[in-house]
CSV table of C-alpha atoms in Angstrom, one decimal:
chain,number,residue,atom,x,y,z
A,27,MET,CA,55.4,-60.5,12.6
A,28,VAL,CA,58.8,-60.3,14.5
A,29,LEU,CA,61.1,-63.1,15.0
A,30,GLN,CA,64.0,-62.9,17.4
A,31,ALA,CA,67.0,-65.2,16.8
A,32,LYS,CA,68.1,-66.4,20.3
A,33,GLU,CA,71.9,-66.2,19.4
A,34,THR,CA,71.9,-63.0,17.5
A,35,PRO,CA,70.8,-59.2,17.5
A,36,LEU,CA,69.2,-59.5,14.3
A,37,THR,CA,65.4,-59.9,13.7
A,38,ILE,CA,63.1,-61.1,11.1
A,39,THR,CA,60.5,-58.5,10.1
A,40,LEU,CA,57.9,-58.7,7.4
A,41,THR,CA,57.7,-55.5,5.6
A,42,GLU,CA,54.8,-54.1,3.8
A,43,GLU,CA,56.8,-55.2,0.7
A,44,HIS,CA,56.9,-58.7,2.3
A,45,GLU,CA,53.2,-58.7,3.1
A,46,ALA,CA,52.2,-57.7,-0.2
A,47,LEU,CA,54.4,-60.4,-2.1
A,48,LEU,CA,52.9,-63.0,0.3
A,49,GLN,CA,49.3,-62.0,-0.4
A,50,ALA,CA,50.1,-61.9,-4.2
A,51,VAL,CA,51.9,-65.1,-4.4
A,52,ARG,CA,49.0,-66.8,-2.3
A,53,ASN,CA,46.5,-65.5,-4.2
A,54,PHE,CA,48.1,-66.8,-7.4
A,55,ALA,CA,49.2,-70.2,-6.1
A,56,GLN,CA,45.3,-70.9,-5.0
A,57,LYS,CA,43.8,-69.5,-8.0
A,58,GLU,CA,46.3,-70.4,-11.0
A,59,ILE,CA,48.3,-73.5,-9.6
A,60,VAL,CA,45.7,-75.6,-7.2
A,61,PRO,CA,43.1,-76.2,-9.8
A,62,ILE,CA,45.8,-77.8,-12.4
A,63,ALA,CA,48.2,-79.5,-10.0
A,64,GLY,CA,46.6,-83.0,-9.8
A,65,HIS,CA,46.3,-82.8,-13.8
A,66,TYR,CA,50.2,-82.0,-14.2
A,67,ASP,CA,50.9,-84.5,-11.7
A,68,GLU,CA,49.0,-87.3,-13.7
A,69,THR,CA,50.3,-86.2,-17.2
A,70,GLY,CA,53.8,-85.4,-16.1
A,71,GLU,CA,53.8,-82.5,-18.4
A,72,PHE,CA,56.0,-79.5,-17.7
A,73,PRO,CA,53.8,-76.6,-16.4
A,74,MET,CA,55.2,-74.0,-18.8
A,75,GLU,CA,52.2,-71.7,-18.9
A,76,THR,CA,52.1,-71.0,-15.0
A,77,ILE,CA,55.9,-70.9,-15.1
A,78,ARG,CA,55.8,-67.9,-17.6
A,79,LYS,CA,53.3,-66.5,-15.3
A,80,MET,CA,55.6,-66.9,-12.4
A,81,GLY,CA,58.3,-65.2,-14.3
A,82,GLU,CA,56.0,-62.3,-15.1
A,83,MET,CA,55.3,-62.0,-11.0
A,84,GLY,CA,59.1,-62.1,-10.6
A,85,LEU,CA,59.1,-65.2,-8.8
A,86,MET,CA,62.1,-67.0,-11.1
A,87,GLY,CA,64.4,-64.5,-9.8
A,88,ILE,CA,63.5,-63.1,-6.3
A,89,GLU,CA,66.9,-62.1,-5.1
A,90,VAL,CA,68.1,-61.0,-8.7
A,91,PRO,CA,68.4,-57.4,-9.0
A,92,GLU,CA,65.8,-55.4,-11.0
A,93,GLU,CA,68.4,-54.3,-13.6
A,94,LEU,CA,68.9,-58.0,-14.4
A,95,GLY,CA,65.5,-58.9,-14.5
A,96,GLY,CA,64.8,-60.0,-11.2
A,97,ALA,CA,62.4,-58.7,-8.2
A,98,GLY,CA,65.5,-57.5,-6.3
A,99,MET,CA,64.1,-58.8,-3.1
A,100,ASP,CA,65.9,-60.8,-0.3
A,101,THR,CA,66.0,-64.3,1.4
A,102,LEU,CA,63.0,-63.8,3.3
A,103,ALA,CA,61.0,-62.8,0.3
A,104,TYR,CA,62.2,-66.2,-1.6
A,105,VAL,CA,61.4,-68.3,1.4
A,106,LEU,CA,57.8,-66.8,2.1
A,107,ALA,CA,57.2,-67.3,-1.7
A,108,MET,CA,58.4,-70.6,-1.9
A,109,ILE,CA,56.2,-71.7,0.9
A,110,GLU,CA,53.1,-70.7,-0.9
A,111,ILE,CA,53.8,-72.4,-4.1
A,112,ALA,CA,54.6,-75.3,-2.2
A,113,LYS,CA,51.5,-75.4,-0.7
A,114,ALA,CA,49.9,-75.5,-3.8
A,115,ASP,CA,52.1,-77.8,-5.9
A,116,VAL,CA,55.6,-79.0,-4.9
A,117,SER,CA,56.5,-79.4,-8.8
A,118,HIS,CA,56.1,-75.8,-9.4
A,119,SER,CA,58.2,-75.1,-6.4
A,120,THR,CA,60.8,-77.3,-7.6
A,121,ILE,CA,61.1,-75.5,-10.9
A,122,MET,CA,61.1,-72.3,-9.2
A,123,SER,CA,63.8,-73.4,-6.5
A,124,VAL,CA,66.2,-74.5,-9.4
A,125,ASN,CA,66.1,-71.4,-11.2
A,126,ASN,CA,66.4,-69.1,-8.2
A,127,SER,CA,68.6,-71.2,-5.8
A,128,LEU,CA,70.8,-73.7,-7.8
A,129,TYR,CA,70.9,-71.6,-11.1
A,130,GLN,CA,70.9,-67.9,-10.6
A,131,HIS,CA,72.8,-67.9,-7.0
A,132,GLY,CA,75.9,-69.4,-8.4
A,133,LEU,CA,75.8,-67.1,-11.4
A,134,MET,CA,75.3,-64.0,-9.0
A,135,LYS,CA,77.9,-65.0,-6.6
A,136,PHE,CA,80.5,-66.3,-9.1
A,137,GLY,CA,79.6,-65.0,-12.3
A,138,THR,CA,81.4,-62.2,-14.6
A,139,GLU,CA,79.2,-59.1,-15.1
A,140,GLU,CA,78.6,-60.2,-18.7
A,141,GLN,CA,78.0,-63.8,-17.6
A,142,LYS,CA,75.0,-62.3,-15.4
A,143,LYS,CA,73.6,-60.0,-18.3
A,144,LYS,CA,73.6,-63.0,-20.7
A,145,TYR,CA,72.5,-65.9,-18.7
A,146,ILE,CA,70.3,-64.4,-15.7
A,147,THR,CA,68.0,-61.8,-17.2
A,148,PRO,CA,66.1,-64.3,-19.7
A,149,VAL,CA,65.8,-66.8,-16.8
A,150,ALA,CA,64.8,-64.4,-14.1
A,151,SER,CA,61.9,-63.1,-16.4
A,152,GLY,CA,60.9,-66.7,-16.8
A,153,GLU,CA,61.6,-66.4,-20.7
A,154,LYS,CA,64.2,-69.0,-20.2
A,155,ILE,CA,64.8,-72.0,-18.0
A,156,GLY,CA,68.0,-72.9,-15.9
A,157,ALA,CA,69.2,-76.0,-14.3
A,158,TYR,CA,72.3,-77.4,-12.3
A,159,SER,CA,74.0,-80.2,-12.9
A,160,LEU,CA,76.2,-82.1,-10.7
A,161,THR,CA,75.0,-85.7,-10.1
A,162,GLU,CA,76.2,-88.5,-12.4
A,163,PRO,CA,74.9,-92.2,-12.9
A,164,MET,CA,77.7,-93.5,-10.6
A,165,SER,CA,78.4,-90.3,-8.8
A,166,GLY,CA,76.1,-88.7,-6.3
A,167,SER,CA,77.0,-87.5,-3.0
A,168,ASP,CA,80.8,-88.3,-3.7
A,169,ALA,CA,81.1,-85.8,-6.4
A,170,ALA,CA,85.1,-86.3,-6.7
A,171,THR,CA,84.4,-89.6,-8.2
A,172,MET,CA,82.5,-88.1,-11.3
A,173,ALA,CA,83.6,-89.5,-14.8
A,174,SER,CA,82.7,-86.7,-17.2
A,175,ARG,CA,85.6,-84.7,-18.4
A,176,ALA,CA,86.3,-81.3,-19.9
A,177,VAL,CA,89.8,-80.9,-21.8
A,178,LEU,CA,90.8,-77.7,-23.1
A,179,ASN,CA,91.6,-77.8,-26.8
A,180,ASP,CA,94.9,-77.0,-28.5
A,181,ALA,CA,93.9,-73.5,-29.4
A,182,GLY,CA,93.0,-72.7,-25.8
A,183,THR,CA,89.5,-71.4,-26.8
A,184,HIS,CA,87.3,-74.2,-25.7
A,185,TYR,CA,86.7,-77.0,-23.5
A,186,ILE,CA,85.6,-80.3,-25.2
A,187,ILE,CA,83.0,-82.0,-22.6
A,188,ASN,CA,82.2,-85.5,-22.6
A,189,GLY,CA,80.2,-87.7,-20.4
A,190,THR,CA,76.7,-88.4,-18.8
A,191,LYS,CA,74.8,-86.3,-16.0
A,192,SER,CA,71.9,-87.5,-14.3
A,193,TRP,CA,68.9,-86.4,-12.2
A,194,VAL,CA,69.1,-82.9,-13.8
A,195,THR,CA,65.9,-81.2,-12.5
A,196,SER,CA,64.5,-79.2,-15.7
A,197,GLY,CA,67.0,-81.1,-17.9
A,198,PRO,CA,64.2,-81.7,-20.7
A,199,VAL,CA,63.4,-78.0,-20.9
A,200,ALA,CA,66.5,-76.2,-19.8
A,201,ASP,CA,67.9,-73.4,-22.1
A,202,TYR,CA,71.1,-73.0,-20.1
A,203,VAL,CA,72.7,-75.2,-17.3
A,204,VAL,CA,75.3,-74.6,-14.6
A,205,LEU,CA,77.4,-77.9,-15.1
A,206,PHE,CA,80.2,-79.2,-13.0
A,207,THR,CA,82.7,-81.7,-14.7
A,208,MET,CA,86.2,-82.9,-14.1
A,209,THR,CA,89.2,-80.9,-15.9
A,210,ASP,CA,91.8,-82.3,-13.6
A,211,PRO,CA,91.1,-85.7,-12.3
A,212,ASP,CA,94.2,-86.2,-10.5
A,213,LYS,CA,93.2,-83.5,-8.0
A,214,GLY,CA,89.8,-84.9,-6.7
A,215,ASN,CA,87.4,-82.1,-5.6
A,216,LYS,CA,90.0,-79.6,-6.8
A,217,GLY,CA,89.8,-80.8,-10.1
A,218,ILE,CA,86.2,-79.9,-11.0
A,219,THR,CA,85.4,-77.1,-12.8
A,220,ALA,CA,81.8,-75.4,-13.1
A,221,PHE,CA,80.6,-74.4,-16.7
A,222,ILE,CA,77.8,-72.4,-18.1
A,223,VAL,CA,76.4,-74.3,-21.3
A,224,GLU,CA,73.9,-73.7,-23.5
A,225,ALA,CA,71.2,-76.5,-24.6
A,226,ASP,CA,71.1,-75.4,-28.1
A,227,LYS,CA,74.5,-76.2,-29.3
A,228,PRO,CA,76.0,-79.3,-31.0
A,229,GLY,CA,76.9,-82.2,-28.6
A,230,PHE,CA,74.4,-81.5,-26.1
A,231,ILE,CA,71.8,-84.3,-25.8
A,232,ARG,CA,68.8,-84.8,-23.5
A,233,GLY,CA,68.6,-88.3,-22.3
A,234,LYS,CA,65.5,-90.0,-20.9
A,235,LYS,CA,62.9,-88.3,-18.7
A,236,GLU,CA,62.9,-89.8,-15.2
A,237,PRO,CA,59.6,-91.7,-14.2
A,238,LYS,CA,59.4,-90.2,-10.7
A,239,LEU,CA,57.4,-91.1,-7.6
A,240,GLY,CA,56.5,-87.5,-6.9
A,241,ILE,CA,56.9,-83.9,-8.2
A,242,ARG,CA,56.2,-85.5,-11.6
A,243,ALA,CA,55.4,-82.0,-13.4
A,244,SER,CA,59.0,-81.1,-12.5
A,245,ALA,CA,60.8,-82.7,-15.5
A,246,THR,CA,64.1,-84.3,-14.7
A,247,SER,CA,66.4,-86.2,-17.3
A,248,GLU,CA,69.9,-87.4,-17.9
A,249,LEU,CA,72.0,-84.8,-20.2
A,250,MET,CA,74.7,-86.4,-22.3
A,251,PHE,CA,77.8,-84.6,-23.8
A,252,ASP,CA,79.4,-85.6,-27.0
A,253,ASN,CA,82.4,-83.4,-27.9
A,254,TYR,CA,80.6,-80.3,-26.6
A,255,GLU,CA,82.4,-77.2,-27.2
A,256,CYS,CA,82.1,-74.9,-24.5
A,257,PRO,CA,84.1,-71.5,-25.0
A,258,VAL,CA,86.7,-70.3,-22.2
A,259,GLU,CA,84.6,-67.5,-21.3
A,260,ASN,CA,81.6,-69.6,-20.1
A,261,VAL,CA,83.9,-71.0,-17.2
A,262,LEU,CA,82.0,-70.0,-14.1
A,263,GLY,CA,84.4,-68.8,-11.3
A,264,ASN,CA,88.0,-70.0,-11.6
A,265,VAL,CA,89.2,-73.3,-13.3
A,266,GLY,CA,89.3,-76.1,-10.4
A,267,GLU,CA,86.7,-74.0,-8.2
A,268,GLY,CA,83.9,-76.2,-9.1
A,269,PHE,CA,83.4,-78.0,-6.0
A,270,LYS,CA,83.6,-75.1,-3.8
A,271,ILE,CA,80.9,-73.5,-6.2
A,272,ALA,CA,78.8,-76.4,-6.0
A,273,MET,CA,78.6,-76.5,-2.4
A,274,THR,CA,78.1,-72.8,-1.7
A,275,VAL,CA,75.1,-73.0,-4.1
A,276,LEU,CA,73.8,-75.9,-2.4
A,277,ASP,CA,73.5,-74.2,1.0
A,278,ALA,CA,71.4,-71.7,-0.7
A,279,GLY,CA,69.4,-74.3,-2.3
A,280,ARG,CA,69.1,-76.1,1.1
A,281,ILE,CA,66.9,-72.9,2.4
A,282,GLY,CA,64.7,-73.2,-0.5
A,283,ILE,CA,64.1,-76.9,-0.1
A,284,ALA,CA,63.4,-76.4,3.6
A,285,ALA,CA,60.9,-74.0,2.7
A,286,GLN,CA,59.4,-76.1,-0.1
A,287,ALA,CA,59.2,-78.8,2.4
A,288,LEU,CA,57.5,-76.4,5.2
A,289,GLY,CA,55.0,-75.6,2.4
A,290,VAL,CA,53.8,-79.1,1.7
A,291,ALA,CA,53.5,-79.8,5.3
A,292,GLU,CA,51.3,-76.8,6.1
A,293,ALA,CA,49.0,-77.9,3.1
A,294,ALA,CA,48.7,-81.4,4.4
A,295,TYR,CA,48.4,-80.0,8.2
A,296,GLU,CA,45.6,-77.6,7.1
A,297,ALA,CA,43.5,-80.2,5.1
A,298,ALA,CA,44.2,-82.9,8.2
A,299,VAL,CA,42.7,-80.0,10.7
A,300,GLN,CA,39.8,-79.4,8.3
A,301,TYR,CA,39.0,-83.1,7.9
A,302,ALA,CA,39.3,-83.9,11.8
A,303,ARG,CA,36.9,-81.2,12.5
A,304,GLU,CA,34.4,-82.1,9.8
A,305,ARG,CA,34.4,-85.9,9.9
A,306,ARG,CA,32.3,-87.5,12.2
A,307,ALA,CA,32.3,-91.0,13.6
A,308,PHE,CA,31.1,-92.7,17.2
A,309,GLY,CA,28.5,-89.6,17.7
A,310,GLY,CA,30.9,-86.8,17.1
A,311,PRO,CA,33.9,-85.4,14.9
A,312,ILE,CA,36.9,-87.3,15.0
A,313,GLY,CA,39.0,-84.3,16.2
A,314,GLY,CA,37.4,-85.0,19.7
A,315,PHE,CA,39.3,-88.2,20.1
A,316,GLN,CA,42.7,-87.9,21.9
A,317,MET,CA,44.5,-89.9,19.3
A,318,ILE,CA,43.7,-87.3,16.4
A,319,GLN,CA,44.5,-84.5,19.0
A,320,GLN,CA,47.9,-86.1,19.6
A,321,LYS,CA,48.6,-86.1,16.0
A,322,ILE,CA,47.6,-82.7,15.4
A,323,ALA,CA,49.8,-81.3,18.2
A,324,ASP,CA,52.8,-83.2,16.9
A,325,MET,CA,52.2,-81.9,13.6
A,326,LYS,CA,51.7,-78.4,14.6
A,327,THR,CA,54.7,-78.5,17.0
A,328,ARG,CA,57.1,-79.8,14.2
A,329,ILE,CA,55.8,-77.3,11.6
A,330,GLU,CA,56.6,-74.3,13.9
A,331,ALA,CA,59.9,-75.6,14.9
A,332,ALA,CA,60.7,-76.2,11.1
A,333,ARG,CA,59.8,-72.6,10.6
A,334,MET,CA,62.0,-71.2,13.3
A,335,LEU,CA,65.0,-73.4,11.8
A,336,ILE,CA,64.4,-71.8,8.3
A,337,TYR,CA,64.2,-68.3,9.8
A,338,ASN,CA,67.3,-69.0,11.4
A,339,ALA,CA,69.0,-69.8,8.2
A,340,VAL,CA,67.3,-66.8,6.7
A,341,LEU,CA,69.4,-64.8,9.3
A,342,ALA,CA,72.5,-66.5,8.9
A,343,LYS,CA,72.7,-66.0,5.2
A,344,GLN,CA,71.8,-62.1,5.5
A,345,ARG,CA,74.3,-61.7,8.0
A,346,GLY,CA,76.9,-62.9,5.4
A,347,GLY,CA,79.8,-65.5,5.6
A,348,ARG,CA,79.0,-69.2,5.5
A,349,TYR,CA,75.6,-70.6,6.9
A,350,THR,CA,76.3,-74.2,5.9
A,351,LEU,CA,75.2,-75.3,9.5
A,352,GLU,CA,72.1,-73.3,9.6
A,353,ALA,CA,70.9,-74.3,6.1
A,354,SER,CA,71.7,-77.8,6.9
A,355,MET,CA,69.5,-78.0,10.1
A,356,ALA,CA,66.9,-76.3,8.4
A,357,LYS,CA,66.7,-78.6,5.4
A,358,LEU,CA,67.0,-81.9,7.4
A,359,PHE,CA,64.4,-80.9,10.3
A,360,ALA,CA,61.9,-79.4,7.5
A,361,SER,CA,62.2,-82.4,5.1
A,362,GLU,CA,61.9,-84.9,7.6
A,363,THR,CA,58.8,-82.9,9.2
A,364,ALA,CA,57.1,-83.0,5.7
A,365,MET,CA,57.2,-86.7,5.4
A,366,PHE,CA,55.9,-87.0,9.1
A,367,VAL,CA,53.4,-84.6,8.7
A,368,THR,CA,52.2,-85.8,5.3
A,369,ASP,CA,51.9,-89.1,6.6
A,370,GLU,CA,49.7,-88.3,9.8
A,371,ALA,CA,47.6,-86.2,7.7
A,372,LEU,CA,47.0,-89.2,5.1
A,373,GLN,CA,46.5,-91.5,8.1
A,374,ILE,CA,43.8,-89.0,9.6
A,375,HIS,CA,42.1,-89.2,6.3
A,376,GLY,CA,41.9,-92.8,6.5
A,377,GLY,CA,41.1,-94.4,3.1
A,378,MET,CA,40.2,-91.3,1.7
A,379,GLY,CA,43.7,-90.2,2.1
A,380,TYR,CA,44.9,-93.1,0.2
A,381,SER,CA,42.4,-92.1,-3.2
A,382,LYS,CA,43.7,-89.8,-5.7
A,383,GLU,CA,40.2,-88.0,-5.1
A,384,LEU,CA,42.1,-85.8,-2.5
A,385,PRO,CA,45.5,-84.4,-2.9
A,386,LEU,CA,47.0,-86.1,0.2
A,387,GLU,CA,48.4,-88.9,-1.4
A,388,ARG,CA,50.2,-86.4,-4.0
A,389,TYR,CA,51.6,-84.4,-0.7
A,390,TYR,CA,52.7,-87.7,0.3
A,391,ARG,CA,54.7,-88.8,-2.7
A,392,ASP,CA,55.9,-85.0,-3.4
A,393,ALA,CA,57.1,-84.7,0.3
A,394,ARG,CA,59.4,-87.7,0.0
A,395,ILE,CA,62.1,-86.1,-2.6
A,396,THR,CA,62.9,-83.5,0.1
A,397,ARG,CA,64.7,-85.7,2.1
A,398,ILE,CA,66.9,-86.9,-0.9
A,399,TYR,CA,67.7,-83.7,-3.4
A,400,GLU,CA,70.1,-80.9,-2.4
A,401,GLY,CA,71.8,-83.4,-0.1
A,402,THR,CA,70.1,-86.6,1.6
A,403,SER,CA,69.3,-86.4,5.5
A,404,GLU,CA,72.2,-88.6,5.8
A,405,ILE,CA,74.6,-86.2,4.3
A,406,GLN,CA,72.9,-83.2,6.3
A,407,ARG,CA,73.6,-85.0,9.6
A,408,MET,CA,77.2,-85.6,8.5
A,409,VAL,CA,77.4,-82.0,7.4
A,410,ILE,CA,76.0,-80.6,10.7
A,411,ALA,CA,78.3,-83.2,12.7
A,412,ARG,CA,81.3,-82.3,10.9
A,413,GLN,CA,80.7,-78.5,11.6
A,414,GLU,CA,80.2,-79.0,15.2
A,415,LEU,CA,83.4,-81.2,15.6
A,416,GLY,CA,85.5,-79.1,13.4
A,417,LEU,CA,86.0,-81.5,10.8
A,418,ARG,CA,85.3,-79.0,8.0
């Protein structure tokens, strides 16, 4: 399969390695994840066993070099794998996304060699779990208003961190966290610094686990810091560069969430097509009715358009440089496509779509979060418009 981007000479081609990965992940997801997805959604338990298996397959560090414990593949490989895992269960893909995009991408781009060896290798292999913490109870999209603080001690050896972070994906189970907090509040965004914190140190407190609408097997919680001592060598990048790091990481994360949204949309679409072929009413399959055909046509068209935007973002990332615009467009359109498709698929199923006997209602609940995390649809529109208007 070859995709030619309209405004670039670059192409996306699935190599034999990509094809082999795609088939391996698809087989694993359908065999190992699909049968248990409903159980973990109902109980809200963290699926540690399958996450460990995903680590053994290299899925928890796809773009991490092999010498650091990863698979050493590219962004296209990551997107292909994310789609297949999300088709099976969005919760598993969320855990995978945080490890790959939010946690490891920042360390790979801004970390020292010592930080990479210590904090990437065990996470890329699936032995440990990573997390990313930017949001606070009163600070979401407006990161400059965060209330948490990191103050350098008199000896200049440690930062003392205090404050509460919220909506930390994998927070209840994370071993390491890339944390963003204020070191100089007077400087606004330029006063934010990124730190690598270890969960087993004094002063690291896990707060309440969030009772979420969807992605229930992906554990989310508050994290509280009470005079937590973080050594200066655990500053990620330079002091005051935290906001730049956070936004750079979110660009990569948005490609992952777009792929996730496409995966759940495909799962819902395939279920709807099958049901439209098999369900009979008024003397024939409901797929013969024009209203159902219109839904199928709109769903398929939006899915393929989302795929093209995702591939365009992959191309932009592989060219090097900033790819904020492409990532935001892909994330915006794919997430809204996921909501549209899961809603229409549920509608095609009628009452059965509303029942927990089928996974449609789970797809619907899980898809909703893709319009919120890694930047809401409103934020994506703002980012896209500001890029186009030159207001960066």
